[in-house]
CSV table of C-alpha atoms and ligand atoms in Angstrom, one decimal:
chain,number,residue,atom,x,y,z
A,1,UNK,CA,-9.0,18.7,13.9
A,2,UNK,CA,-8.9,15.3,12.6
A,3,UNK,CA,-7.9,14.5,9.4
A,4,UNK,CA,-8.3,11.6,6.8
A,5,UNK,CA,-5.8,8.5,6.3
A,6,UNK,CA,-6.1,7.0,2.9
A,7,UNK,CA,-4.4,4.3,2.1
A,8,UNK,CA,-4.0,2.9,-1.7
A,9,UNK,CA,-2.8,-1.3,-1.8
A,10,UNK,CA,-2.8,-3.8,-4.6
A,11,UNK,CA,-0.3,-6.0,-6.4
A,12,UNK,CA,2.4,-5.0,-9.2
A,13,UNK,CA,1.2,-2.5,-11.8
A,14,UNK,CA,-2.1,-2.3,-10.6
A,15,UNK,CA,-2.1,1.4,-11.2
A,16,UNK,CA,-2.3,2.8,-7.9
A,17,UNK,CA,0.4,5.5,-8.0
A,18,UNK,CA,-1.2,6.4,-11.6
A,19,UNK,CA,-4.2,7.2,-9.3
A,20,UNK,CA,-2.8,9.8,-6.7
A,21,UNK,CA,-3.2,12.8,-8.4
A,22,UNK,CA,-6.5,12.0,-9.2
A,23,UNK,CA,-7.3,11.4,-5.6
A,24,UNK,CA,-5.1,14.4,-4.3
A,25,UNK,CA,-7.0,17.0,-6.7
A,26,UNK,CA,-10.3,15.7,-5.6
A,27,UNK,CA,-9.7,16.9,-1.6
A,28,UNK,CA,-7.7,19.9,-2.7
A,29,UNK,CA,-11.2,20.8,-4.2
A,30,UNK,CA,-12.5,20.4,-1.1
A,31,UNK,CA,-10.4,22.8,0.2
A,32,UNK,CA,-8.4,20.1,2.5
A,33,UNK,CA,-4.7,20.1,2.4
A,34,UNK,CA,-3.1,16.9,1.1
A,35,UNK,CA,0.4,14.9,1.5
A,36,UNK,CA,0.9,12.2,-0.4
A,37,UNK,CA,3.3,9.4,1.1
A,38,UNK,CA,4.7,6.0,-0.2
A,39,UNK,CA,5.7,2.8,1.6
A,40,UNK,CA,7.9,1.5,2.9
A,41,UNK,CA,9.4,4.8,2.2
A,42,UNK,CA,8.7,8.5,3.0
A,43,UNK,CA,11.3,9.8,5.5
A,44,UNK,CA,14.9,10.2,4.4
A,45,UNK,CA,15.1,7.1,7.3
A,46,UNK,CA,12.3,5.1,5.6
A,47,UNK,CA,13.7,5.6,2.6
A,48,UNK,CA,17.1,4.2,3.1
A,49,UNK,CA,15.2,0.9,4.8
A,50,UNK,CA,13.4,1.0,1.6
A,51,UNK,CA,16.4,1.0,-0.4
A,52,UNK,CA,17.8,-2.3,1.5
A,53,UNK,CA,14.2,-4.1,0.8
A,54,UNK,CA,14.4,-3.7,-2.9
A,55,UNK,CA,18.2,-4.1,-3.3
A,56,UNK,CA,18.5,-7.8,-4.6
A,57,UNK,CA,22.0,-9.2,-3.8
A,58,UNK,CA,23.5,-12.5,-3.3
A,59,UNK,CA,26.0,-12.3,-0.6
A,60,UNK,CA,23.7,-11.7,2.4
A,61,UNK,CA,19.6,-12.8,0.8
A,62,UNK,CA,17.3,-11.4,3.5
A,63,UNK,CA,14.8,-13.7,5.4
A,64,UNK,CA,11.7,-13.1,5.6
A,65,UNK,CA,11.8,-12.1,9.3
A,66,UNK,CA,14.3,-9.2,8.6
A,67,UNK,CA,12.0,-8.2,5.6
A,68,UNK,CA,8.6,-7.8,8.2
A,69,UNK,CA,10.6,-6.1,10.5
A,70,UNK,CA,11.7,-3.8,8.3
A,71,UNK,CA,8.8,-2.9,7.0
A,72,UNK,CA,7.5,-2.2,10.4
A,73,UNK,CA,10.3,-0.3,11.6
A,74,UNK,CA,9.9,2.1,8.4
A,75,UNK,CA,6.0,2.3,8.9
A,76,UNK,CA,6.4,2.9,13.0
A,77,UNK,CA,8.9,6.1,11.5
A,78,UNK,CA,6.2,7.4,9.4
A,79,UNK,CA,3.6,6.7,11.8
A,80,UNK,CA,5.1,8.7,14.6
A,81,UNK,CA,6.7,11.3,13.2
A,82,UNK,CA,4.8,11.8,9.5
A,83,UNK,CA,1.1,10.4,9.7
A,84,UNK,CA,0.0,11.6,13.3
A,85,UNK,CA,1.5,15.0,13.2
A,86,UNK,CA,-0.3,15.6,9.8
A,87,UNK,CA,-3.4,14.3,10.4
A,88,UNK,CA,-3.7,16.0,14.1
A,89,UNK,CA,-3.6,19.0,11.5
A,90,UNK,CA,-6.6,18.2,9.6
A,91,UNK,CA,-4.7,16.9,6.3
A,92,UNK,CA,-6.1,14.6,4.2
A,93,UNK,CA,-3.1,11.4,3.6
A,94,UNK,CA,-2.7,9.3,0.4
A,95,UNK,CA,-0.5,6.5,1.2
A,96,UNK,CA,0.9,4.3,-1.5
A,97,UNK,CA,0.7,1.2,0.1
A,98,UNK,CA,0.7,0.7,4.2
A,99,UNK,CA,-0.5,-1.9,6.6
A,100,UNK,CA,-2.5,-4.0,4.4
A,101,UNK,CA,0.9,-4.7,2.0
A,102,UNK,CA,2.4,-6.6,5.2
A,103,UNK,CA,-0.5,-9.1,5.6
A,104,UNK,CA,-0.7,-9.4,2.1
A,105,UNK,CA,3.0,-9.9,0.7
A,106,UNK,CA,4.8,-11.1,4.1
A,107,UNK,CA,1.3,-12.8,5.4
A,108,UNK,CA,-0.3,-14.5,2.5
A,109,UNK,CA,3.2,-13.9,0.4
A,110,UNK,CA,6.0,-15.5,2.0
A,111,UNK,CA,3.7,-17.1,5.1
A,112,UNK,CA,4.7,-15.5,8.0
A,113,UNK,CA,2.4,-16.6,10.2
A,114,UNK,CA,-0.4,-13.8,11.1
A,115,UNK,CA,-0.4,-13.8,15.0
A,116,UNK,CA,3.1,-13.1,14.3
A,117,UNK,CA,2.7,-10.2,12.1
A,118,UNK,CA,0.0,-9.0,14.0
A,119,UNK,CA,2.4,-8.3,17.4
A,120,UNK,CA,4.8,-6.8,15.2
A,121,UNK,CA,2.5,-4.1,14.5
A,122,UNK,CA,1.1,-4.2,17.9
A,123,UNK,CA,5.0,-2.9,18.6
A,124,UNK,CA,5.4,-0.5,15.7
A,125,UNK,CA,2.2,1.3,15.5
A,126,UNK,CA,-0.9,-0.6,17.8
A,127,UNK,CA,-4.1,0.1,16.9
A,128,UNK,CA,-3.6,3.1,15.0
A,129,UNK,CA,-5.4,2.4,11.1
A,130,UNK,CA,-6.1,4.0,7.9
A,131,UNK,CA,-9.5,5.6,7.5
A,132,UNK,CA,-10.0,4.1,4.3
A,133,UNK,CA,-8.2,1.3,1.9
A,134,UNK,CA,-8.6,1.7,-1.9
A,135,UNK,CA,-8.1,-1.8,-3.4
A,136,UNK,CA,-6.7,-2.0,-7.0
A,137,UNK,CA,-7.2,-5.8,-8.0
A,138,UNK,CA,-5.8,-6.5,-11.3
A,139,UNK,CA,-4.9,-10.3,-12.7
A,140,UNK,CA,-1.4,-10.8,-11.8
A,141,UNK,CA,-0.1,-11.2,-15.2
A,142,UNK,CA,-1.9,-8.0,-16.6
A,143,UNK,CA,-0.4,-6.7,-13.6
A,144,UNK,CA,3.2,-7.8,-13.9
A,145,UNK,CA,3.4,-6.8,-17.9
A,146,UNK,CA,1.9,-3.3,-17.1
A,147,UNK,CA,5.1,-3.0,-14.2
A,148,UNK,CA,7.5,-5.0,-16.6
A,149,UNK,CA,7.3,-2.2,-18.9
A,150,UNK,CA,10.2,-0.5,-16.6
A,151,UNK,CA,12.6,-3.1,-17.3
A,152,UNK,CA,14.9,-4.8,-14.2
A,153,UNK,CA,13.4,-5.6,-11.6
A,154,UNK,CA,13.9,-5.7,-8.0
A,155,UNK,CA,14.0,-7.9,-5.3
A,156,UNK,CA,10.5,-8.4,-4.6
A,157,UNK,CA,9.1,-8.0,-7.6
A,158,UNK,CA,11.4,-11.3,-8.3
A,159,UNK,CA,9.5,-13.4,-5.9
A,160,UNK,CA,7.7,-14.9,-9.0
A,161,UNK,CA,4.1,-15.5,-10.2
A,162,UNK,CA,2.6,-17.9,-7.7
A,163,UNK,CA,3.7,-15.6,-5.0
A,164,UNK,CA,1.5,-12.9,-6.8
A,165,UNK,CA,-1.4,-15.0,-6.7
A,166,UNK,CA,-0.8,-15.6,-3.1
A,167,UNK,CA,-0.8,-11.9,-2.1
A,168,UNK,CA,-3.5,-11.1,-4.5
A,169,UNK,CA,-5.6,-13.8,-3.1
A,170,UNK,CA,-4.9,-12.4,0.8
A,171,UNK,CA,-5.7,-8.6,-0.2
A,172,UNK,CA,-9.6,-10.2,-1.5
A,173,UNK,CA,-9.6,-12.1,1.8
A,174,UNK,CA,-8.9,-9.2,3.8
A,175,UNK,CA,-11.4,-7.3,1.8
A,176,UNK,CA,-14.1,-9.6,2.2
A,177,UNK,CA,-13.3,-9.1,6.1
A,178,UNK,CA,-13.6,-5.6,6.3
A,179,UNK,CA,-15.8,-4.1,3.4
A,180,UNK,CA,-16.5,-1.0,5.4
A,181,UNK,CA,-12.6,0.3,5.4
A,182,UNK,CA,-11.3,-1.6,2.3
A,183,UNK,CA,-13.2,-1.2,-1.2
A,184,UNK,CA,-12.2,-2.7,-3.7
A,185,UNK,CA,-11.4,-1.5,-7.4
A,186,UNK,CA,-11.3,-3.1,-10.4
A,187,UNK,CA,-7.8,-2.0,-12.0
A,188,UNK,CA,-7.9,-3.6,-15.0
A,189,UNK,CA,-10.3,-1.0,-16.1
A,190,UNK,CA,-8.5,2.2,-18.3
A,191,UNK,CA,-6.8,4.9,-15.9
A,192,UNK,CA,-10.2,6.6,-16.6
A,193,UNK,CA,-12.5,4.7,-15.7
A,194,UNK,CA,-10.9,3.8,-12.7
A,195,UNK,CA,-10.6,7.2,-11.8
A,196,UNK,CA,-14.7,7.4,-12.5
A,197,UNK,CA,-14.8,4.2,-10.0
A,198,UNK,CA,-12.8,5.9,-6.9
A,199,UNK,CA,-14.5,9.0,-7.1
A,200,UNK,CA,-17.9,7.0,-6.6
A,201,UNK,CA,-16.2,5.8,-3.8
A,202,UNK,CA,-15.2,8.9,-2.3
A,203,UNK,CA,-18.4,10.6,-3.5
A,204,UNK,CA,-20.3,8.0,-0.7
A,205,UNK,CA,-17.9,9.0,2.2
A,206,UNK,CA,-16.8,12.4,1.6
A,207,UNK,CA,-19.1,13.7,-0.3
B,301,LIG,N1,5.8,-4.2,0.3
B,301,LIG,C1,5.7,-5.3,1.1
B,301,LIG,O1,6.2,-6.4,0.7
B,301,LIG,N2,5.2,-5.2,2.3
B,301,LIG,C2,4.8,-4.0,2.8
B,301,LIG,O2,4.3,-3.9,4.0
B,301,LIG,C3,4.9,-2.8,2.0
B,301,LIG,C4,5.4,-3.0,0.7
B,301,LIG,C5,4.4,-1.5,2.4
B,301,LIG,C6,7.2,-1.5,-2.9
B,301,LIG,O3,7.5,-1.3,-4.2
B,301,LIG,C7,7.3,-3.0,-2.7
B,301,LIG,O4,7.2,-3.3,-1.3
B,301,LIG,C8,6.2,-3.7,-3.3
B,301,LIG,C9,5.4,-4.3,-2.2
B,301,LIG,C10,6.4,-4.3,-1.1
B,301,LIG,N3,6.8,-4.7,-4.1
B,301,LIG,N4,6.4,-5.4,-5.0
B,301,LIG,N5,6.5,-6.1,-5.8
B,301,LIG,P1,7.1,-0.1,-5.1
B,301,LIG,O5,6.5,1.0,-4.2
B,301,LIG,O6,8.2,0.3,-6.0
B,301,LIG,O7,6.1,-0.8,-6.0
B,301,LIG,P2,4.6,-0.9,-6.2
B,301,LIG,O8,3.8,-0.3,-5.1
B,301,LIG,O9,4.3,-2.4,-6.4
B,301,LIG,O10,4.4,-0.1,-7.5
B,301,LIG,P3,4.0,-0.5,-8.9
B,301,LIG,O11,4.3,-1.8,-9.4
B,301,LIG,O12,4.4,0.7,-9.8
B,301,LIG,O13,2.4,-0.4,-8.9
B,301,LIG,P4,1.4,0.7,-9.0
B,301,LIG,O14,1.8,2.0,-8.3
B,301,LIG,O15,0.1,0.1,-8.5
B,301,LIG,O16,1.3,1.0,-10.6
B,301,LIG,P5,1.6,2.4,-11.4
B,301,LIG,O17,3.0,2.8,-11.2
B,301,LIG,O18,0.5,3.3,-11.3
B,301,LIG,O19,1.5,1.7,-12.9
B,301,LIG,C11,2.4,0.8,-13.3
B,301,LIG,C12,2.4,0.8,-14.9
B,301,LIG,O20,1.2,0.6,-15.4
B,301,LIG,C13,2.8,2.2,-15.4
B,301,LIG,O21,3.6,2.1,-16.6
B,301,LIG,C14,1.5,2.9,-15.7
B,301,LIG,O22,1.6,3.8,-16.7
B,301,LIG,C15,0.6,1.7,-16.2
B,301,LIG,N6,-0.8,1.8,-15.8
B,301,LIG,C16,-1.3,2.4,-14.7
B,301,LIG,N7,-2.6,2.3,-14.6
B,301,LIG,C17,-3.0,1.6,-15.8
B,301,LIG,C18,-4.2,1.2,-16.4
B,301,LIG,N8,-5.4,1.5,-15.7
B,301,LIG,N9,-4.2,0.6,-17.5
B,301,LIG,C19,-3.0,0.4,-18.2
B,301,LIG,N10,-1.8,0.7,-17.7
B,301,LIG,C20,-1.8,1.3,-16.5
């Protein structure tokens, strides 16, 4: 049995997490079994890495080095001891946010170079890659008043605007790269009709 690895990226507010039960309801229907996981994050071990990425603090800032390793350590923990097991079941994995996140935010973001990202993963989890990447692209501004709704925020979601348009601009470049893994949604739509838009999606794979 093999399953399915779906993977769900975009910038802030782009209304991916808004989208998972959609997405989980329409393989439970199928009869397929269905965990949903987050990033970085998922594992009481992931999540406390996840908890030192988003705490902002002034006494010890981290560089940009820690914050790609740490991203891969968390995502080689979920890799090996979440994703694989689970999908060597036959279940069918929503991921908010994986691989693609790192290229775009630490890559395009804070511009770690991306030979350098690239062996990093080689270390953490080689070739292994989603099935599928759902792209919600949303204008960063739309974006960053639909996630300011929830008040402080944290350590990277204080990198600032032109660091926004940066990622956003290296998730459409990766997308234009690989059209047959990563489609791309447009999130500005209403939770509706974006739902409408996935399921077109999925309908041509899975259906
Ligand atoms: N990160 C990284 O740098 N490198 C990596 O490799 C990985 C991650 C894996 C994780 O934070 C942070 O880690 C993230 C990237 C970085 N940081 N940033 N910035 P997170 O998991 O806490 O944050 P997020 O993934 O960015 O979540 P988000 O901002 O909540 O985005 P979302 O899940 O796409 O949005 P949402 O929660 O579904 O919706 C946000 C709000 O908009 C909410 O009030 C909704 O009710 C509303 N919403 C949703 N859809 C719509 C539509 N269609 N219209 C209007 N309003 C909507």
């Amino acid at each position: 049995m093999k399953g399915i690895f779906i993977t769900l990226e975009g910038g802030e507010g782009a209304g991916k997490t808004t989208q998972i039960p959609f997405i989980k309801a329409y393989f439970e229907n199928k009869g397929l079994e269905v965990l949903t996981l987050r990033e970085p994050g998922g594992t009481p071990c992931c999540e406390q890495i996840r908890a030192v990425l988003k705490e902002k603090r002034d006494d010890d800032v981290l560089c940009d080095e820690a914050e790609l390793l740490l991203m891969y350590a968390s995502r080689a923990q979920l890799t090996k001891t979440v994703i694989k097991p689970a999908l060597a079941k036959g279940k069918v994995i929503v991921c908010d946010r994986y691989d693609l996140s790192t290229l775009a935010y630490q890559g395009a973001g804070r511009g770690i170079k991306e030979s350098t990202i690239k062996s990093v993963r080689q270390a953490a989890i080689g070739d292994f890659a989603p099935d599928l990447t759902l792209l919600f692209d949303v204008d960063v501004k739309l974006g960053m008043a639909r996630a300011g709704k929830r008040g402080v925020m944290d350590r990277i979601e204080s990198s600032g605007n032109a660091f926004f348009e940066r990622v956003r601009a290296g998730f459409l470049r990766y997308a234009k790269e690989d059209p047959e893994h990563i489609k791309v949604i447009d999130a500005s739509l209403s939770p509706d009709e974006i739902s409408a838009k996935i399921k077109c999606v999925l309908d041509g794979i899975y259906e």
